[in-house]
Amino acid sequence: MALCYLNGEFLPLERACVPVMDRGFLFGDGAYEVVPAYGRRLFRLQAHLERLANSLHALRIPNPLEPDAWRTLLETLVQRNEGEDQSVYLQVTRGVFPKRDHAFGGQAVRPTLFAMSHPIPAPDPGIAAQGIAAVTLEDIRWAWCNVKAITLLPNALLRQQAIDAGAAEALLVREGRVLEGAASNLFLVRQGVLVTPPKSHLLLPGITRDLVLELAHRAGIPTEERDIPAGELRQADELWITSSTREIVPVTRLDGAAVGDGRPGPLYRRLHGLYQEYKAAFRRGEVEGEG
Ligand code: PDD
């Protein structure tokens, strides 16, 4: 049975409850992170905690814990849950207020802190062998996509729209440029160069994105961070999406047409291999894994 953490207490997930007056429930007023643990070690935790601090700062929610206290809490959660490899979800909401009011005023309210962890399922071999299908959709999200807010209704609707179309991810287009997936970052390979859109308020600064760029640099693979016109997707030799939970996933069909030759490409296999080697070294304690 999964054990979670809520406001100072470890308890079974099924028993964890928050009051209905929590602004997370009423307004989607909070921030979250998803942090993988490999061999029960939290991967790139510092980067996740920095991004959380940035999200909370943007939302004007006080960060309830110092980095060391976050580390202790999350390490305890991972130790007390099942699985050598786990996916930790944490969220902080603005807390429980006496009245439903859009404005949150100057009242000092304790933020609600919740964290849970689940074993990461074994990777589906079909994905590395065949890749996934994706569709392009108009980005209907707000303009602070760099903030990892729990308000995920557009992302959820877009992901479902992709699934309804027989695909596994939606690639989001705004003003003619493709930015990222509904819950992932985007990479394109063209003539041996690995391209990804630059960080901006229009996409989440993915931790996996940074690691992929780092591994590519170390391997001498040329990279570019630049805008990608949606039309360029059709000229890609390879497309990938990345996230902490899915790592690197090749997109082999886009809007019903093959990407490149329709199979995961050579650069995907190279980066996937480097990523797995890096993870294995991290698991053995040979790399710090913080970048
Ligand atoms: N989502 N872009 C969006 C919109 C995301 O939601 C995510 C991750 C990413 C990839 O970020 P990272 O590499 O740091 O995981 C990019 C998480 C996994 C989620 O919502 O479950």
Short mmCIF file of N, CA and C and ligand atoms in Angstrom, two decimals, residues 32-34 36 48 51 89 141 145 148 152 155 172 180-186 203-210 242-246, ligand 1:
data_model
loop_
_atom_site.label_atom_id
_atom_site.label_comp_id
_atom_site.label_asym_id
_atom_site.label_seq_id
_atom_site.Cartn_x
_atom_site.Cartn_y
_atom_site.Cartn_z
N TYR A 32 3.57 21.92 -8.58
CA TYR A 32 3.94 20.53 -8.34
C TYR A 32 5.24 20.19 -9.03
N GLU A 33 5.76 19.02 -8.69
CA GLU A 33 6.94 18.45 -9.34
C GLU A 33 6.77 16.94 -9.45
N VAL A 34 7.44 16.35 -10.40
CA VAL A 34 7.53 14.89 -10.50
C VAL A 34 9.01 14.56 -10.58
N PRO A 36 11.93 11.51 -10.46
CA PRO A 36 12.19 10.08 -10.44
C PRO A 36 13.26 9.72 -9.40
N HIS A 48 15.00 19.96 -9.62
CA HIS A 48 13.54 19.94 -9.39
C HIS A 48 13.16 20.92 -8.29
N ARG A 51 13.32 24.44 -9.59
CA ARG A 51 12.16 24.76 -10.43
C ARG A 51 10.91 24.95 -9.57
N TYR A 89 5.67 12.28 -6.70
CA TYR A 89 4.85 13.44 -7.04
C TYR A 89 4.74 14.29 -5.79
N ARG A 141 -3.15 26.64 -23.65
CA ARG A 141 -2.78 26.92 -22.25
C ARG A 141 -2.58 28.41 -22.01
N CYS A 145 3.67 29.06 -19.06
CA CYS A 145 3.89 27.60 -19.15
C CYS A 145 5.21 27.18 -18.51
N LYS A 148 5.23 25.35 -13.17
CA LYS A 148 4.64 24.01 -13.11
C LYS A 148 3.44 24.04 -12.17
N LEU A 152 -4.00 21.91 -14.54
CA LEU A 152 -3.60 21.19 -15.76
C LEU A 152 -4.75 20.87 -16.71
N ASN A 155 -3.86 20.89 -20.42
CA ASN A 155 -2.96 19.76 -20.72
C ASN A 155 -3.74 18.45 -20.75
N LEU A 172 2.21 20.84 -29.10
CA LEU A 172 1.42 22.07 -29.00
C LEU A 172 2.01 23.19 -29.83
N GLU A 180 6.16 22.27 -27.23
CA GLU A 180 6.41 21.09 -26.39
C GLU A 180 5.20 20.19 -26.46
N GLY A 181 5.24 19.08 -25.71
CA GLY A 181 4.10 18.18 -25.65
C GLY A 181 3.18 18.60 -24.50
N ALA A 182 2.02 17.93 -24.39
CA ALA A 182 1.07 18.24 -23.31
C ALA A 182 1.69 17.95 -21.94
N ALA A 183 2.62 17.00 -21.88
CA ALA A 183 3.32 16.72 -20.62
C ALA A 183 4.76 16.27 -20.92
N SER A 184 5.40 16.94 -21.87
CA SER A 184 6.76 16.56 -22.28
C SER A 184 7.40 17.68 -23.07
N ASN A 185 8.72 17.66 -23.16
CA ASN A 185 9.44 18.57 -24.06
C ASN A 185 9.67 17.89 -25.40
N LEU A 186 10.09 18.69 -26.38
CA LEU A 186 10.17 18.20 -27.75
C LEU A 186 11.58 18.37 -28.31
N LEU A 203 7.04 27.43 -22.47
CA LEU A 203 7.21 25.99 -22.25
C LEU A 203 7.87 25.72 -20.90
N LEU A 204 7.70 24.48 -20.44
CA LEU A 204 8.29 24.11 -19.16
C LEU A 204 9.78 23.82 -19.34
N PRO A 205 10.64 24.42 -18.49
CA PRO A 205 12.06 24.09 -18.59
C PRO A 205 12.31 22.68 -18.04
N GLY A 206 12.22 21.70 -18.89
CA GLY A 206 12.26 20.30 -18.46
C GLY A 206 13.63 19.90 -17.94
N ILE A 207 13.62 19.12 -16.88
CA ILE A 207 14.87 18.63 -16.30
C ILE A 207 15.48 17.58 -17.24
N THR A 208 14.61 16.77 -17.85
CA THR A 208 15.08 15.75 -18.79
C THR A 208 15.65 16.43 -20.04
N ARG A 209 14.99 17.50 -20.48
CA ARG A 209 15.48 18.29 -21.62
C ARG A 209 16.91 18.73 -21.38
N ASP A 210 17.17 19.29 -20.18
CA ASP A 210 18.53 19.75 -19.86
C ASP A 210 19.53 18.60 -19.89
N THR A 242 10.45 14.16 -24.32
CA THR A 242 11.18 13.79 -23.11
C THR A 242 10.40 14.22 -21.88
N SER A 243 10.50 13.40 -20.83
CA SER A 243 9.98 13.81 -19.51
C SER A 243 10.60 12.91 -18.46
N SER A 244 10.49 13.34 -17.21
CA SER A 244 11.08 12.58 -16.10
C SER A 244 10.50 11.18 -16.02
N THR A 245 9.24 11.02 -16.34
CA THR A 245 8.64 9.70 -16.20
C THR A 245 8.83 8.85 -17.46
N ARG A 246 8.86 9.51 -18.65
CA ARG A 246 8.95 8.72 -19.89
C ARG A 246 10.36 8.70 -20.48
N1 PDD B 1 5.38 16.60 -16.75
N2 PDD B 1 6.48 19.97 -20.39
C1 PDD B 1 5.36 19.77 -19.69
C2 PDD B 1 4.14 20.56 -20.03
C3 PDD B 1 5.34 18.80 -18.67
O1 PDD B 1 4.22 18.61 -17.95
C4 PDD B 1 6.51 18.03 -18.40
C5 PDD B 1 6.58 16.99 -17.32
C6 PDD B 1 7.66 18.28 -19.17
C7 PDD B 1 8.96 17.54 -18.95
O2 PDD B 1 9.62 18.01 -17.79
P1 PDD B 1 10.62 17.08 -16.95
O3 PDD B 1 11.63 16.56 -17.90
O4 PDD B 1 11.17 17.98 -15.93
O5 PDD B 1 9.78 15.95 -16.37
C8 PDD B 1 7.61 19.27 -20.15
C9 PDD B 1 5.33 15.71 -15.62
C10 PDD B 1 6.16 14.49 -15.76
C11 PDD B 1 3.88 15.45 -15.28
O6 PDD B 1 3.10 16.37 -15.40
O7 PDD B 1 3.55 14.34 -14.86
#
